[in-house]
CSV table of C-alpha atoms in Angstrom, one decimal:
chain,number,residue,atom,x,y,z
A,13,UNK,CA,18.3,-15.3,29.5
A,14,UNK,CA,19.2,-14.1,25.3
A,15,UNK,CA,15.9,-14.1,25.0
A,16,UNK,CA,14.8,-12.0,27.7
A,17,UNK,CA,17.5,-9.6,26.8
A,18,UNK,CA,16.8,-9.5,23.2
A,19,UNK,CA,13.1,-8.8,24.4
A,20,UNK,CA,14.0,-5.8,26.6
A,21,UNK,CA,16.4,-4.4,24.1
A,22,UNK,CA,13.6,-4.7,21.2
A,23,UNK,CA,11.3,-2.7,23.4
A,24,UNK,CA,13.4,-0.1,25.0
A,25,UNK,CA,17.0,0.4,23.3
A,26,UNK,CA,16.1,-0.2,19.6
A,27,UNK,CA,13.0,1.4,20.0
A,28,UNK,CA,11.0,1.1,16.2
A,29,UNK,CA,9.7,5.2,16.8
A,30,UNK,CA,12.7,6.7,18.9
A,31,UNK,CA,15.8,4.7,17.8
A,32,UNK,CA,14.8,4.1,13.8
A,33,UNK,CA,12.0,5.9,13.2
A,34,UNK,CA,9.8,3.6,11.4
A,35,UNK,CA,6.0,3.7,11.4
A,36,UNK,CA,6.2,7.6,12.1
A,37,UNK,CA,3.2,8.2,9.5
A,38,UNK,CA,0.6,6.4,11.3
A,39,UNK,CA,2.4,6.9,14.8
A,40,UNK,CA,1.6,10.8,14.0
A,41,UNK,CA,-1.6,10.2,12.1
A,42,UNK,CA,-4.1,8.0,14.3
A,43,UNK,CA,-2.4,9.3,17.9
A,44,UNK,CA,-5.2,11.9,18.6
A,45,UNK,CA,-6.7,9.4,21.1
A,46,UNK,CA,-5.2,7.1,23.4
A,47,UNK,CA,-8.2,4.0,22.5
A,48,UNK,CA,-7.5,4.3,18.6
A,49,UNK,CA,-3.7,4.6,19.5
A,50,UNK,CA,-4.2,0.9,21.6
A,51,UNK,CA,-6.1,-0.7,19.2
A,52,UNK,CA,-3.6,0.5,16.1
A,53,UNK,CA,-0.7,-0.5,18.5
A,54,UNK,CA,-2.3,-4.4,19.0
A,55,UNK,CA,-2.7,-4.9,15.4
A,56,UNK,CA,0.9,-4.0,14.7
A,57,UNK,CA,2.1,-5.7,17.4
A,58,UNK,CA,0.3,-8.8,15.9
A,59,UNK,CA,1.5,-8.1,12.1
A,60,UNK,CA,4.7,-7.9,13.5
A,61,UNK,CA,4.7,-10.8,15.4
A,62,UNK,CA,3.5,-13.1,12.8
A,63,UNK,CA,5.1,-11.9,9.9
A,64,UNK,CA,9.0,-12.1,11.4
A,65,UNK,CA,9.2,-16.0,11.9
A,66,UNK,CA,7.5,-16.8,8.3
A,67,UNK,CA,9.8,-14.2,6.9
A,68,UNK,CA,12.7,-15.8,9.0
A,69,UNK,CA,11.5,-19.2,7.2
A,70,UNK,CA,11.3,-17.8,3.6
A,71,UNK,CA,15.1,-15.6,4.4
A,72,UNK,CA,17.1,-19.3,5.8
A,73,UNK,CA,15.5,-21.4,3.7
A,74,UNK,CA,14.7,-19.9,0.3
A,75,UNK,CA,16.3,-16.6,0.0
A,76,UNK,CA,19.8,-16.7,1.5
A,77,UNK,CA,22.9,-17.9,-0.8
A,78,UNK,CA,22.9,-21.6,-0.4
A,79,UNK,CA,19.7,-21.7,1.5
A,80,UNK,CA,18.0,-23.8,-0.9
A,81,UNK,CA,20.5,-26.8,0.0
A,82,UNK,CA,17.7,-28.7,1.5
A,83,UNK,CA,16.0,-29.2,-1.8
A,84,UNK,CA,19.4,-30.3,-3.5
A,85,UNK,CA,22.8,-30.2,-3.5
A,86,UNK,CA,22.6,-28.7,-6.8
A,87,UNK,CA,21.5,-25.2,-6.1
A,88,UNK,CA,24.2,-24.8,-3.2
A,89,UNK,CA,25.5,-22.0,-5.4
A,90,UNK,CA,21.7,-20.2,-6.1
A,91,UNK,CA,21.7,-16.6,-4.5
A,92,UNK,CA,18.2,-15.3,-4.1
A,93,UNK,CA,18.9,-12.4,-1.8
A,94,UNK,CA,17.6,-9.7,-4.4
A,95,UNK,CA,14.2,-11.3,-4.4
A,96,UNK,CA,13.7,-10.9,-0.5
A,97,UNK,CA,12.3,-6.7,-0.8
A,98,UNK,CA,9.4,-8.3,-3.2
A,99,UNK,CA,9.0,-11.4,-0.8
A,100,UNK,CA,8.9,-9.4,2.7
A,101,UNK,CA,6.4,-7.1,1.7
A,102,UNK,CA,4.2,-10.0,-0.2
A,103,UNK,CA,4.1,-12.0,2.8
A,104,UNK,CA,3.3,-8.5,4.9
A,105,UNK,CA,0.6,-7.7,2.6
A,106,UNK,CA,-1.0,-11.3,3.0
A,107,UNK,CA,-1.2,-10.9,6.9
A,108,UNK,CA,-2.6,-7.2,6.7
A,109,UNK,CA,-5.3,-9.0,4.8
A,110,UNK,CA,-5.7,-11.6,7.4
A,111,UNK,CA,-5.8,-9.2,10.4
A,112,UNK,CA,-8.0,-6.6,8.8
A,113,UNK,CA,-10.7,-9.5,8.1
A,114,UNK,CA,-10.5,-10.5,11.8
A,115,UNK,CA,-10.9,-7.2,13.3
A,116,UNK,CA,-13.8,-6.3,10.7
A,117,UNK,CA,-15.4,-9.6,12.0
A,118,UNK,CA,-14.9,-9.6,15.8
A,119,UNK,CA,-14.5,-6.0,16.3
A,120,UNK,CA,-16.3,-3.6,14.1
A,121,UNK,CA,-16.1,-0.5,16.4
A,122,UNK,CA,-12.7,-1.0,16.4
A,123,UNK,CA,-12.6,-1.2,12.2
A,124,UNK,CA,-14.5,1.6,11.9
A,125,UNK,CA,-12.5,3.7,13.6
A,126,UNK,CA,-9.2,3.0,12.1
A,127,UNK,CA,-10.5,3.5,8.9
A,128,UNK,CA,-8.1,3.5,6.5
A,129,UNK,CA,-5.2,3.3,8.5
A,130,UNK,CA,-5.4,-0.9,8.6
A,131,UNK,CA,-5.0,-1.5,5.5
A,132,UNK,CA,-2.1,0.5,5.4
A,133,UNK,CA,-0.8,-1.4,8.2
A,134,UNK,CA,0.8,-3.2,5.0
A,135,UNK,CA,2.6,-0.2,4.4
A,136,UNK,CA,3.6,0.9,8.0
A,137,UNK,CA,7.6,0.8,7.9
A,138,UNK,CA,7.8,-0.4,11.2
A,139,UNK,CA,6.5,-3.8,9.9
A,140,UNK,CA,8.8,-4.5,6.6
A,141,UNK,CA,11.8,-2.6,9.3
A,142,UNK,CA,11.1,-5.6,11.5
A,143,UNK,CA,11.9,-7.9,8.5
A,144,UNK,CA,14.9,-6.0,7.0
A,145,UNK,CA,16.6,-5.7,10.5
A,146,UNK,CA,16.4,-9.6,11.0
A,147,UNK,CA,17.9,-10.1,7.6
A,148,UNK,CA,20.7,-7.7,8.7
A,149,UNK,CA,21.2,-9.2,12.1
A,150,UNK,CA,21.4,-12.6,11.1
A,151,UNK,CA,19.4,-14.3,14.2
A,152,UNK,CA,20.4,-17.9,15.1
A,153,UNK,CA,16.7,-19.5,15.5
A,154,UNK,CA,13.2,-18.8,14.6
A,155,UNK,CA,12.8,-18.5,18.7
A,156,UNK,CA,15.0,-15.3,18.4
A,157,UNK,CA,13.2,-13.9,15.2
A,158,UNK,CA,10.0,-14.1,16.9
A,159,UNK,CA,10.5,-12.7,20.1
A,160,UNK,CA,12.4,-9.6,18.4
A,161,UNK,CA,9.0,-9.1,16.5
A,162,UNK,CA,6.8,-9.5,19.5
A,163,UNK,CA,9.1,-6.6,21.4
A,164,UNK,CA,9.5,-4.5,18.2
A,165,UNK,CA,5.6,-4.3,18.6
A,166,UNK,CA,5.3,-3.5,22.1
A,167,UNK,CA,7.9,-0.7,21.4
A,168,UNK,CA,6.0,0.9,19.0
A,169,UNK,CA,3.0,0.0,21.2
A,170,UNK,CA,3.9,2.1,24.0
A,171,UNK,CA,5.6,4.9,22.3
A,172,UNK,CA,2.0,5.4,20.2
A,173,UNK,CA,0.1,5.3,23.5
A,174,UNK,CA,2.3,7.3,25.3
A,175,UNK,CA,2.2,10.5,22.8
A,176,UNK,CA,-1.9,9.7,22.3
A,177,UNK,CA,-1.9,10.3,25.8
A,178,UNK,CA,0.3,13.6,25.6
A,179,UNK,CA,-1.7,15.0,22.9
A,180,UNK,CA,-4.4,14.4,24.8
A,181,UNK,CA,-3.4,16.3,27.8
A,182,UNK,CA,-1.7,19.0,25.3
A,183,UNK,CA,-4.9,20.2,23.8
A,184,UNK,CA,-5.8,22.5,26.8
A,185,UNK,CA,-2.4,24.1,27.0
A,186,UNK,CA,-1.1,27.3,25.5
A,187,UNK,CA,0.9,26.4,22.7
A,188,UNK,CA,2.6,29.1,20.1
A,189,UNK,CA,-0.1,28.9,17.1
A,190,UNK,CA,2.3,28.0,14.7
A,191,UNK,CA,3.7,25.4,16.6
A,192,UNK,CA,0.4,23.7,17.4
A,193,UNK,CA,-0.2,20.3,16.1
A,194,UNK,CA,2.2,18.8,13.7
A,195,UNK,CA,5.1,20.8,15.1
A,196,UNK,CA,4.5,20.3,18.7
A,197,UNK,CA,4.0,16.6,18.2
A,198,UNK,CA,7.7,16.3,16.2
A,199,UNK,CA,9.2,18.1,19.4
A,200,UNK,CA,7.1,15.7,22.3
A,201,UNK,CA,8.2,12.9,20.2
A,202,UNK,CA,11.7,13.9,20.1
A,203,UNK,CA,11.9,14.5,24.3
A,204,UNK,CA,10.5,11.2,24.2
A,205,UNK,CA,13.1,9.9,22.4
A,206,UNK,CA,15.8,11.4,24.6
A,207,UNK,CA,14.2,9.9,27.4
A,208,UNK,CA,14.1,6.7,26.2
A,209,UNK,CA,18.2,6.9,25.3
A,210,UNK,CA,18.7,6.7,28.7
A,211,UNK,CA,17.9,2.8,28.7
A,212,UNK,CA,21.0,3.0,26.7
A,213,UNK,CA,23.6,0.0,27.5
A,214,UNK,CA,20.8,-2.3,30.1
A,215,UNK,CA,21.7,-5.3,29.8
A,216,UNK,CA,20.1,-8.8,31.5
B,18,UNK,CA,5.3,21.4,-22.2
B,19,UNK,CA,5.2,23.1,-19.1
B,20,UNK,CA,1.7,24.6,-18.7
B,21,UNK,CA,0.2,26.3,-16.1
B,22,UNK,CA,-1.0,23.5,-14.3
B,23,UNK,CA,1.9,21.5,-14.6
B,24,UNK,CA,3.7,24.2,-13.4
B,25,UNK,CA,1.7,24.3,-10.7
B,26,UNK,CA,1.8,20.2,-10.0
B,27,UNK,CA,5.8,20.7,-10.0
B,28,UNK,CA,6.4,23.7,-8.1
B,29,UNK,CA,3.4,22.9,-5.1
B,30,UNK,CA,5.1,20.2,-3.5
B,31,UNK,CA,8.2,21.8,-3.2
B,32,UNK,CA,6.3,24.6,-0.3
B,33,UNK,CA,2.9,24.7,0.0
B,34,UNK,CA,2.5,21.2,-0.1
B,35,UNK,CA,5.5,19.7,1.1
B,36,UNK,CA,5.4,16.2,1.3
B,37,UNK,CA,7.3,15.9,4.8
B,38,UNK,CA,5.7,18.9,6.4
B,39,UNK,CA,2.8,19.7,5.0
B,40,UNK,CA,1.4,16.2,3.8
B,41,UNK,CA,3.2,14.2,6.3
B,42,UNK,CA,4.6,11.7,4.5
B,43,UNK,CA,7.4,9.5,4.8
B,44,UNK,CA,8.9,11.0,8.0
B,45,UNK,CA,10.3,7.4,8.3
B,46,UNK,CA,13.2,7.5,6.1
B,47,UNK,CA,13.4,11.6,6.6
B,48,UNK,CA,14.9,11.5,9.6
B,49,UNK,CA,16.5,8.3,9.7
B,50,UNK,CA,19.2,9.0,7.3
B,51,UNK,CA,19.9,12.6,8.4
B,52,UNK,CA,23.0,12.4,10.6
B,53,UNK,CA,25.0,13.6,7.5
B,54,UNK,CA,24.6,15.3,4.5
B,55,UNK,CA,25.8,12.2,1.8
B,56,UNK,CA,23.3,9.7,2.7
B,57,UNK,CA,20.5,12.3,3.3
B,58,UNK,CA,21.2,13.3,-0.8
B,59,UNK,CA,21.4,10.0,-1.8
B,60,UNK,CA,18.8,9.1,-0.4
B,61,UNK,CA,16.7,11.7,-1.6
B,62,UNK,CA,17.8,11.3,-5.2
B,63,UNK,CA,16.8,7.2,-4.9
B,64,UNK,CA,13.7,8.2,-3.2
B,65,UNK,CA,12.9,10.9,-6.1
B,66,UNK,CA,13.8,8.3,-8.6
B,67,UNK,CA,11.7,5.7,-7.6
B,68,UNK,CA,9.2,8.1,-6.9
B,69,UNK,CA,9.0,9.4,-10.8
B,70,UNK,CA,9.0,6.4,-12.4
B,71,UNK,CA,6.4,4.8,-9.8
B,72,UNK,CA,4.2,7.2,-10.8
B,73,UNK,CA,4.7,6.9,-14.6
B,74,UNK,CA,4.2,3.0,-14.7
B,75,UNK,CA,1.1,3.0,-12.6
B,76,UNK,CA,-0.4,6.0,-14.5
B,77,UNK,CA,0.1,4.4,-17.9
B,78,UNK,CA,-1.3,1.1,-15.6
B,79,UNK,CA,-4.1,3.4,-14.4
B,80,UNK,CA,-7.0,1.8,-16.6
B,81,UNK,CA,-6.4,-1.9,-16.5
B,82,UNK,CA,-5.7,-2.2,-12.9
B,83,UNK,CA,-8.5,-3.7,-11.0
B,84,UNK,CA,-9.5,-1.2,-8.1
B,85,UNK,CA,-9.8,-4.0,-5.7
B,86,UNK,CA,-6.2,-5.0,-5.6
B,87,UNK,CA,-4.3,-1.7,-6.6
B,88,UNK,CA,-2.7,-1.8,-3.8
B,89,UNK,CA,-0.4,-4.8,-4.4
B,90,UNK,CA,0.2,-3.6,-7.9
B,91,UNK,CA,1.3,-0.7,-6.0
B,92,UNK,CA,3.4,-2.6,-3.8
B,93,UNK,CA,4.9,-4.9,-6.5
B,94,UNK,CA,6.0,-2.0,-8.8
B,95,UNK,CA,7.3,-0.3,-6.2
B,96,UNK,CA,9.2,-3.3,-5.0
B,97,UNK,CA,10.8,-4.3,-8.2
B,98,UNK,CA,11.6,-0.2,-8.7
B,99,UNK,CA,13.3,-0.2,-5.3
B,100,UNK,CA,15.5,-3.5,-5.8
B,101,UNK,CA,16.8,-1.9,-9.3
B,102,UNK,CA,17.6,1.0,-6.6
B,103,UNK,CA,19.5,-0.8,-4.3
B,104,UNK,CA,21.6,-3.0,-6.7
B,105,UNK,CA,22.8,0.2,-8.4
B,106,UNK,CA,23.5,1.8,-5.2
B,107,UNK,CA,25.5,-1.7,-4.2
B,108,UNK,CA,27.0,-1.9,-7.5
B,109,UNK,CA,28.3,1.9,-7.5
B,110,UNK,CA,28.0,3.5,-4.0
B,111,UNK,CA,28.7,0.8,-1.4
B,112,UNK,CA,29.9,2.7,0.8
B,113,UNK,CA,26.7,4.8,1.3
B,114,UNK,CA,24.7,1.6,0.7
B,115,UNK,CA,26.1,0.5,3.5
B,116,UNK,CA,25.6,3.4,6.1
B,117,UNK,CA,21.7,3.5,4.5
B,118,UNK,CA,21.4,-0.2,5.2
B,119,UNK,CA,17.8,-1.4,5.8
B,120,UNK,CA,16.4,2.5,4.7
B,121,UNK,CA,16.6,1.8,0.6
B,122,UNK,CA,14.1,-1.1,1.3
B,123,UNK,CA,12.3,1.0,3.5
B,124,UNK,CA,11.8,3.3,0.3
B,125,UNK,CA,8.9,0.4,-0.5
B,126,UNK,CA,6.8,1.4,2.4
B,127,UNK,CA,7.9,5.1,2.1
B,128,UNK,CA,4.3,6.8,2.4
B,129,UNK,CA,5.1,9.4,-0.4
B,130,UNK,CA,4.8,6.2,-2.6
B,131,UNK,CA,1.5,5.2,-1.9
B,132,UNK,CA,0.3,8.7,-1.3
B,133,UNK,CA,1.3,10.0,-4.3
B,134,UNK,CA,0.5,6.7,-6.6
B,135,UNK,CA,-3.2,6.4,-4.5
B,136,UNK,CA,-3.7,10.1,-4.9
B,137,UNK,CA,-2.3,11.5,-8.2
B,138,UNK,CA,-0.9,8.4,-10.6
B,139,UNK,CA,-4.2,6.5,-10.5
B,140,UNK,CA,-6.4,9.4,-11.6
B,141,UNK,CA,-3.8,11.3,-14.3
B,142,UNK,CA,-1.9,10.8,-17.1
B,143,UNK,CA,1.8,10.0,-17.3
B,144,UNK,CA,3.3,13.6,-17.7
B,145,UNK,CA,1.9,15.1,-15.2
B,146,UNK,CA,2.5,12.3,-12.7
B,147,UNK,CA,6.2,12.5,-14.1
B,148,UNK,CA,6.1,16.4,-13.1
B,149,UNK,CA,4.3,15.4,-9.5
B,150,UNK,CA,6.6,12.5,-8.6
B,151,UNK,CA,9.8,14.8,-9.5
B,152,UNK,CA,8.2,17.3,-7.5
B,153,UNK,CA,7.3,15.8,-4.4
B,154,UNK,CA,11.0,13.9,-4.9
B,155,UNK,CA,12.1,17.2,-4.6
B,156,UNK,CA,10.4,19.0,-1.6
B,157,UNK,CA,11.1,15.2,0.0
B,158,UNK,CA,14.7,16.0,-0.7
B,159,UNK,CA,14.6,19.9,0.3
B,160,UNK,CA,13.5,18.5,3.9
B,161,UNK,CA,15.7,16.1,4.1
B,162,UNK,CA,19.5,18.7,2.5
B,163,UNK,CA,17.7,20.8,5.6
B,164,UNK,CA,17.9,18.7,8.3
B,165,UNK,CA,20.9,16.7,7.4
B,166,UNK,CA,22.8,20.2,7.0
B,167,UNK,CA,21.7,21.2,10.8
B,168,UNK,CA,22.7,18.0,12.1
B,169,UNK,CA,26.2,17.8,10.7
B,170,UNK,CA,26.9,21.1,10.7
B,171,UNK,CA,26.5,21.4,14.7
B,172,UNK,CA,27.1,17.7,15.2
B,173,UNK,CA,30.6,17.1,13.7
B,174,UNK,CA,31.2,20.6,12.3
B,175,UNK,CA,31.4,19.0,8.6
B,176,UNK,CA,29.3,19.5,5.8
B,177,UNK,CA,29.3,16.8,3.4
B,178,UNK,CA,32.3,15.0,5.3
B,179,UNK,CA,34.6,18.4,5.0
B,180,UNK,CA,35.2,20.7,8.0
B,181,UNK,CA,34.0,23.8,8.3
B,182,UNK,CA,34.6,24.7,11.1
B,183,UNK,CA,38.2,26.2,11.7
B,184,UNK,CA,40.5,24.4,14.2
B,185,UNK,CA,40.9,27.8,15.7
B,186,UNK,CA,37.2,27.8,17.4
B,187,UNK,CA,38.0,24.2,18.7
B,188,UNK,CA,41.0,25.6,20.3
B,189,UNK,CA,39.1,28.1,21.8
B,190,UNK,CA,36.9,26.0,23.4
B,191,UNK,CA,34.5,25.3,20.9
B,192,UNK,CA,33.0,21.5,21.0
B,193,UNK,CA,30.5,19.6,18.5
B,194,UNK,CA,27.1,19.4,19.9
B,195,UNK,CA,26.9,15.4,20.2
B,196,UNK,CA,23.3,15.5,20.7
B,197,UNK,CA,22.8,16.5,17.2
B,198,UNK,CA,24.0,13.4,16.0
B,199,UNK,CA,21.3,11.2,17.9
B,200,UNK,CA,18.0,10.4,16.5
B,201,UNK,CA,15.8,12.6,18.5
B,202,UNK,CA,17.2,15.7,17.8
B,203,UNK,CA,16.2,15.0,13.9
B,204,UNK,CA,12.4,15.1,15.4
B,205,UNK,CA,13.1,18.3,17.4
B,206,UNK,CA,15.0,19.8,14.0
B,207,UNK,CA,12.1,18.8,11.6
B,208,UNK,CA,9.6,19.9,14.5
B,209,UNK,CA,11.3,24.0,14.1
B,210,UNK,CA,11.4,23.8,10.2
B,211,UNK,CA,7.7,23.1,10.8
B,212,UNK,CA,7.3,25.8,13.0
B,213,UNK,CA,9.1,28.4,10.9
B,214,UNK,CA,7.3,27.2,8.0
B,215,UNK,CA,3.7,27.1,10.0
B,216,UNK,CA,4.8,31.3,10.5
B,217,UNK,CA,5.3,31.9,6.9
B,218,UNK,CA,1.9,30.2,6.2
B,219,UNK,CA,-0.9,30.9,8.5
B,220,UNK,CA,-3.8,29.4,6.8
B,221,UNK,CA,-1.9,25.9,7.7
B,222,UNK,CA,-1.9,26.7,10.8
B,223,UNK,CA,-4.2,24.1,13.0
């Protein structure tokens, strides 16, 4: 039950895009058509699902104050948490490299359409944000951390597909000229965010 | 010191080539920390410092970084700088650093950094890179502070935590608009800023 609750919460209530504005850069740049958006969303979900458990282990077994006691009792006073940024980003960069190679091998078409944004997943704030929130929230076990990563990824996927679909339709609408493109996308995202806020307080 | 070209590098990002509303970089943190002026100001200063120094460091190393691993090199440089900023904030401004929570760490993945390092520092000398860093940092700060001003003014009736809307207004039935505190309003305010900016600069309309 706890898992399901966290899963739903991470998709709808703590949505990466609408509640924390994470991953906005690629969200705005790659949301011009649904297909590419879907591909990027899947890649982000995958990277989040893989990096969170790895970073969770790093955090609990190596970085946290006194985490190294499993190695030797002498390390009980060692606190490496100031290294967490650099460790997390290294894990993420490595994972993204793997995803990039897999995508290039199996779906060259998707690889071509994602272009520069695939390697840039490494600097997608949603991914590092996931790890940092995980560190902040102190999840009890690795299962919860993985579920949180997966749920956040799905939430991001939903958000980018939604905006891509709207942008496809809106290209036929009559929008004031200065507002076209970037401006209206921001405002629509804001309105979607307000809609998503209606999920606030749902508890399973 | 400030030749014609350097002046352009320095002033360009403040309006015509603004990193947030024209280049569309660094939106994430720009919106998340703007519920109040204070965190927005601290965030702006942190980002400007990191950006300027990262630009200088990468620019100094630009001829010895192998092209294939440049992203990792950039990430390491930026992460090291952000760790310094984070530790300084924790030591000297603990309250604000608590409010900013994960967003200080997220400076690492702020697209402005990667974007400027890739587009500018890798191909330019240290001094112009430094100016570019400061200029883009200020461009980012301006947008952040404008958004934060509107959100704090309408949302809590304060600026920098000091009440500006007189008590008499509240007695007459004026109420703070709680919606402005919520995350979605940041996007809508940013959308309106872009709208105004595009009216002033018709050549950027799509």
